[in-house]
PDB file of C-alpha atoms and ligand atoms in Angstrom:
ATOM      1  CA  MET A   8       9.792  36.308 -25.125  1.00  0.00           C
ATOM      2  CA  VAL A   9       6.420  34.603 -25.498  1.00  0.00           C
ATOM      3  CA  LEU A  10       5.011  31.464 -23.963  1.00  0.00           C
ATOM      4  CA  GLY A  11       3.656  28.281 -25.579  1.00  0.00           C
ATOM      5  CA  CYS A  12       5.249  25.042 -26.732  1.00  0.00           C
ATOM      6  CA  PRO A  13       4.415  22.670 -29.656  1.00  0.00           C
ATOM      7  CA  GLU A  14       2.797  19.645 -28.022  1.00  0.00           C
ATOM      8  CA  ASP A  15       4.113  17.085 -30.520  1.00  0.00           C
ATOM      9  CA  LEU A  16       7.717  18.157 -29.979  1.00  0.00           C
ATOM     10  CA  LEU A  17       7.219  18.151 -26.227  1.00  0.00           C
ATOM     11  CA  SER A  18       5.762  14.667 -26.312  1.00  0.00           C
ATOM     12  CA  LEU A  19       8.778  13.377 -28.274  1.00  0.00           C
ATOM     13  CA  ALA A  20      11.159  15.096 -25.865  1.00  0.00           C
ATOM     14  CA  THR A  21       9.639  13.372 -22.842  1.00  0.00           C
ATOM     15  CA  THR A  22       9.918  10.036 -24.655  1.00  0.00           C
ATOM     16  CA  TYR A  23      13.637  10.498 -25.308  1.00  0.00           C
ATOM     17  CA  VAL A  24      14.822  12.162 -22.105  1.00  0.00           C
ATOM     18  CA  ASP A  25      15.940   8.901 -20.518  1.00  0.00           C
ATOM     19  CA  ASN A  26      18.247   8.299 -23.491  1.00  0.00           C
ATOM     20  CA  ALA A  27      20.378  11.312 -22.586  1.00  0.00           C
ATOM     21  CA  TYR A  28      23.818  10.155 -21.482  1.00  0.00           C
ATOM     22  CA  ALA A  29      24.675  12.420 -18.574  1.00  0.00           C
ATOM     23  CA  PRO A  30      26.415  10.356 -15.863  1.00  0.00           C
ATOM     24  CA  TYR A  31      28.646  13.289 -14.828  1.00  0.00           C
ATOM     25  CA  SER A  32      26.242  16.215 -14.596  1.00  0.00           C
ATOM     26  CA  GLY A  33      23.035  14.244 -14.061  1.00  0.00           C
ATOM     27  CA  TYR A  34      21.419  16.896 -16.269  1.00  0.00           C
ATOM     28  CA  ARG A  35      19.550  15.198 -19.113  1.00  0.00           C
ATOM     29  CA  VAL A  36      18.652  17.272 -22.156  1.00  0.00           C
ATOM     30  CA  VAL A  37      16.674  16.520 -25.316  1.00  0.00           C
ATOM     31  CA  ALA A  38      16.474  18.706 -28.411  1.00  0.00           C
ATOM     32  CA  VAL A  39      13.771  18.182 -31.037  1.00  0.00           C
ATOM     33  CA  LEU A  40      14.327  20.042 -34.285  1.00  0.00           C
ATOM     34  CA  ARG A  41      11.657  20.506 -36.979  1.00  0.00           C
ATOM     35  CA  ASP A  42      12.561  21.363 -40.555  1.00  0.00           C
ATOM     36  CA  VAL A  43      10.464  23.266 -43.104  1.00  0.00           C
ATOM     37  CA  HIS A  44       9.124  19.958 -44.465  1.00  0.00           C
ATOM     38  CA  ASP A  45       7.919  19.001 -40.968  1.00  0.00           C
ATOM     39  CA  ARG A  46      10.543  16.340 -40.559  1.00  0.00           C
ATOM     40  CA  VAL A  47      11.620  15.983 -36.955  1.00  0.00           C
ATOM     41  CA  PHE A  48      15.088  15.144 -35.605  1.00  0.00           C
ATOM     42  CA  VAL A  49      15.958  14.300 -32.015  1.00  0.00           C
ATOM     43  CA  GLY A  50      19.223  14.666 -30.116  1.00  0.00           C
ATOM     44  CA  VAL A  51      20.266  14.083 -26.521  1.00  0.00           C
ATOM     45  CA  ASN A  52      23.307  15.309 -24.662  1.00  0.00           C
ATOM     46  CA  VAL A  53      26.161  12.813 -24.732  1.00  0.00           C
ATOM     47  CA  GLU A  54      28.769  13.286 -21.996  1.00  0.00           C
ATOM     48  CA  ASN A  55      32.267  11.839 -21.866  1.00  0.00           C
ATOM     49  CA  PRO A  56      34.799  11.164 -19.089  1.00  0.00           C
ATOM     50  CA  SER A  57      37.018  13.607 -20.990  1.00  0.00           C
ATOM     51  CA  TYR A  58      34.519  16.332 -20.133  1.00  0.00           C
ATOM     52  CA  GLY A  59      35.355  18.675 -22.995  1.00  0.00           C
ATOM     53  CA  LEU A  60      34.188  16.069 -25.499  1.00  0.00           C
ATOM     54  CA  THR A  61      30.615  16.313 -24.258  1.00  0.00           C
ATOM     55  CA  VAL A  62      28.157  17.317 -26.963  1.00  0.00           C
ATOM     56  CA  CYS A  63      24.920  19.156 -26.221  1.00  0.00           C
ATOM     57  CA  ALA A  64      21.566  17.795 -27.314  1.00  0.00           C
ATOM     58  CA  GLU A  65      21.021  20.696 -29.733  1.00  0.00           C
ATOM     59  CA  ARG A  66      24.097  19.947 -31.816  1.00  0.00           C
ATOM     60  CA  VAL A  67      23.374  16.212 -31.823  1.00  0.00           C
ATOM     61  CA  ALA A  68      19.902  16.974 -33.249  1.00  0.00           C
ATOM     62  CA  LEU A  69      21.253  19.510 -35.741  1.00  0.00           C
ATOM     63  CA  PHE A  70      24.023  17.273 -37.060  1.00  0.00           C
ATOM     64  CA  SER A  71      21.647  14.345 -37.364  1.00  0.00           C
ATOM     65  CA  ALA A  72      19.242  16.544 -39.338  1.00  0.00           C
ATOM     66  CA  VAL A  73      21.945  17.843 -41.653  1.00  0.00           C
ATOM     67  CA  THR A  74      23.174  14.277 -42.181  1.00  0.00           C
ATOM     68  CA  ALA A  75      19.658  13.361 -43.326  1.00  0.00           C
ATOM     69  CA  GLY A  76      19.707  16.217 -45.841  1.00  0.00           C
ATOM     70  CA  ALA A  77      17.690  18.784 -43.880  1.00  0.00           C
ATOM     71  CA  ARG A  78      18.936  22.340 -44.287  1.00  0.00           C
ATOM     72  CA  ARG A  79      16.098  24.698 -43.396  1.00  0.00           C
ATOM     73  CA  PHE A  80      14.455  24.648 -39.999  1.00  0.00           C
ATOM     74  CA  LYS A  81      11.353  26.095 -38.380  1.00  0.00           C
ATOM     75  CA  GLU A  82      11.887  25.429 -34.702  1.00  0.00           C
ATOM     76  CA  ILE A  83      13.738  23.587 -31.993  1.00  0.00           C
ATOM     77  CA  LEU A  84      12.438  22.533 -28.603  1.00  0.00           C
ATOM     78  CA  VAL A  85      15.004  22.007 -25.854  1.00  0.00           C
ATOM     79  CA  TYR A  86      13.742  20.028 -22.893  1.00  0.00           C
ATOM     80  CA  THR A  87      14.917  18.865 -19.503  1.00  0.00           C
ATOM     81  CA  SER A  88      12.965  17.325 -16.689  1.00  0.00           C
ATOM     82  CA  LYS A  89      14.327  19.500 -13.880  1.00  0.00           C
ATOM     83  CA  PRO A  90      15.687  23.054 -13.493  1.00  0.00           C
ATOM     84  CA  PRO A  91      17.617  25.027 -14.621  1.00  0.00           C
ATOM     85  CA  PRO A  92      16.041  25.759 -18.020  1.00  0.00           C
ATOM     86  CA  PRO A  93      18.220  24.440 -20.882  1.00  0.00           C
ATOM     87  CA  ILE A  94      18.872  27.731 -22.650  1.00  0.00           C
ATOM     88  CA  PRO A  95      21.150  26.710 -25.540  1.00  0.00           C
ATOM     89  CA  CYS A  96      24.819  27.497 -24.980  1.00  0.00           C
ATOM     90  CA  GLY A  97      26.757  29.871 -27.217  1.00  0.00           C
ATOM     91  CA  ALA A  98      28.302  27.050 -29.241  1.00  0.00           C
ATOM     92  CA  CYS A  99      24.889  25.572 -30.057  1.00  0.00           C
ATOM     93  CA  LEU A 100      23.432  28.972 -30.899  1.00  0.00           C
ATOM     94  CA  GLN A 101      26.287  29.601 -33.312  1.00  0.00           C
ATOM     95  CA  ALA A 102      25.883  26.135 -34.877  1.00  0.00           C
ATOM     96  CA  LEU A 103      22.137  26.686 -35.325  1.00  0.00           C
ATOM     97  CA  SER A 104      22.631  30.195 -36.664  1.00  0.00           C
ATOM     98  CA  ALA A 105      24.357  28.804 -39.772  1.00  0.00           C
ATOM     99  CA  PHE A 106      20.972  27.321 -40.749  1.00  0.00           C
ATOM    100  CA  ASP A 107      18.766  30.200 -39.596  1.00  0.00           C
ATOM    101  CA  GLU A 108      17.113  32.231 -42.330  1.00  0.00           C
ATOM    102  CA  GLY A 109      15.765  34.686 -39.809  1.00  0.00           C
ATOM    103  CA  GLY A 110      12.838  32.847 -38.270  1.00  0.00           C
ATOM    104  CA  LEU A 111      14.194  29.937 -36.261  1.00  0.00           C
ATOM    105  CA  ARG A 112      12.220  29.680 -33.029  1.00  0.00           C
ATOM    106  CA  VAL A 113      13.739  28.219 -29.881  1.00  0.00           C
ATOM    107  CA  TYR A 114      11.453  26.710 -27.235  1.00  0.00           C
ATOM    108  CA  VAL A 115      12.873  25.976 -23.803  1.00  0.00           C
ATOM    109  CA  HIS A 116      10.907  23.758 -21.467  1.00  0.00           C
ATOM    110  CA  VAL A 117      11.478  22.339 -18.016  1.00  0.00           C
ATOM    111  CA  GLY A 118       9.187  19.393 -17.253  1.00  0.00           C
ATOM    112  CA  GLY A 119       6.089  20.457 -15.398  1.00  0.00           C
ATOM    113  CA  GLY A 120       6.870  24.141 -15.893  1.00  0.00           C
ATOM    114  CA  LEU A 121       6.340  26.895 -18.399  1.00  0.00           C
ATOM    115  CA  CYS A 122       7.578  26.791 -21.947  1.00  0.00           C
ATOM    116  CA  GLU A 123       9.588  29.841 -22.967  1.00  0.00           C
ATOM    117  CA  SER A 124       9.911  30.819 -26.612  1.00  0.00           C
ATOM    118  CA  PHE A 125      12.593  32.953 -28.252  1.00  0.00           C
ATOM    119  CA  ALA A 126      13.717  33.876 -31.726  1.00  0.00           C
ATOM    120  CA  LEU A 127      17.232  32.504 -32.247  1.00  0.00           C
ATOM    121  CA  ALA A 128      18.313  36.049 -33.058  1.00  0.00           C
ATOM    122  CA  GLU A 129      17.178  37.177 -29.600  1.00  0.00           C
ATOM    123  CA  LEU A 130      19.556  34.700 -27.988  1.00  0.00           C
ATOM    124  CA  LEU A 131      22.417  35.313 -30.441  1.00  0.00           C
ATOM    125  CA  PRO A 132      21.957  38.728 -32.040  1.00  0.00           C
ATOM    126  CA  ARG A 133      25.381  38.853 -33.730  1.00  0.00           C
ATOM    127  CA  PRO A 134      26.366  35.382 -34.982  1.00  0.00           C
ATOM    128  CA  PHE A 135      29.656  34.966 -36.782  1.00  0.00           C
ATOM    129  CA  ARG A 136      29.192  34.692 -40.541  1.00  0.00           C
ATOM    130  CA  LEU A 137      31.677  34.150 -43.354  1.00  0.00           C
TER     131      LEU A 137
HETATM  132  N1  THU B 204      23.498  20.799 -22.176  1.00  0.00           N
HETATM  133  C1  THU B 204      22.778  20.567 -23.310  1.00  0.00           C
HETATM  134  O1  THU B 204      22.771  19.455 -23.853  1.00  0.00           O
HETATM  135  N2  THU B 204      22.045  21.597 -23.821  1.00  0.00           N
HETATM  136  C2  THU B 204      21.840  22.791 -23.211  1.00  0.00           C
HETATM  137  O2  THU B 204      21.095  23.611 -23.697  1.00  0.00           O
HETATM  138  C3  THU B 204      22.544  23.081 -21.955  1.00  0.00           C
HETATM  139  C4  THU B 204      23.580  22.095 -21.551  1.00  0.00           C
HETATM  140  C5  THU B 204      24.209  19.665 -21.559  1.00  0.00           C
HETATM  141  C6  THU B 204      25.695  19.622 -21.684  1.00  0.00           C
HETATM  142  C7  THU B 204      26.068  18.774 -20.484  1.00  0.00           C
HETATM  143  O3  THU B 204      25.950  17.415 -20.825  1.00  0.00           O
HETATM  144  C8  THU B 204      25.002  19.085 -19.453  1.00  0.00           C
HETATM  145  O4  THU B 204      23.929  19.662 -20.175  1.00  0.00           O
HETATM  146  C9  THU B 204      25.452  20.025 -18.360  1.00  0.00           C
HETATM  147  O5  THU B 204      26.031  21.148 -18.880  1.00  0.00           O
END
């Protein structure tokens, strides 16, 4: 684990955090995903009264990126304004792993605090692959 967060992704995350739809948990999350062509895609968590339908910010960003034709990614910043740190859940790690060519970096930042940085493979060392 190393420290340091891309400022442009962080700035976008703070702009979008109020768009997170989290009336049940009150925990607002933004994910900002950058592809190898430096295109940037944003997602927020979207909760639902049928709780299991909630989708995390990371998968919203990923699916939006894939919809736009992006396939190869450099990094993703996951942001929330208050603790705990939004370490991506197992489902999001698995979803991201399908597009990881070995170097996808995951930044985790809580507003006003430190930015943590991980390789995706550190967080999910044995993803399922077909
Ligand atoms: N959540 C995310 O969007 N990403 C994470 O990395 C952690 C959890 C969301 C899902 C749910 O809306 C809320 O945070 C509480 O679990």
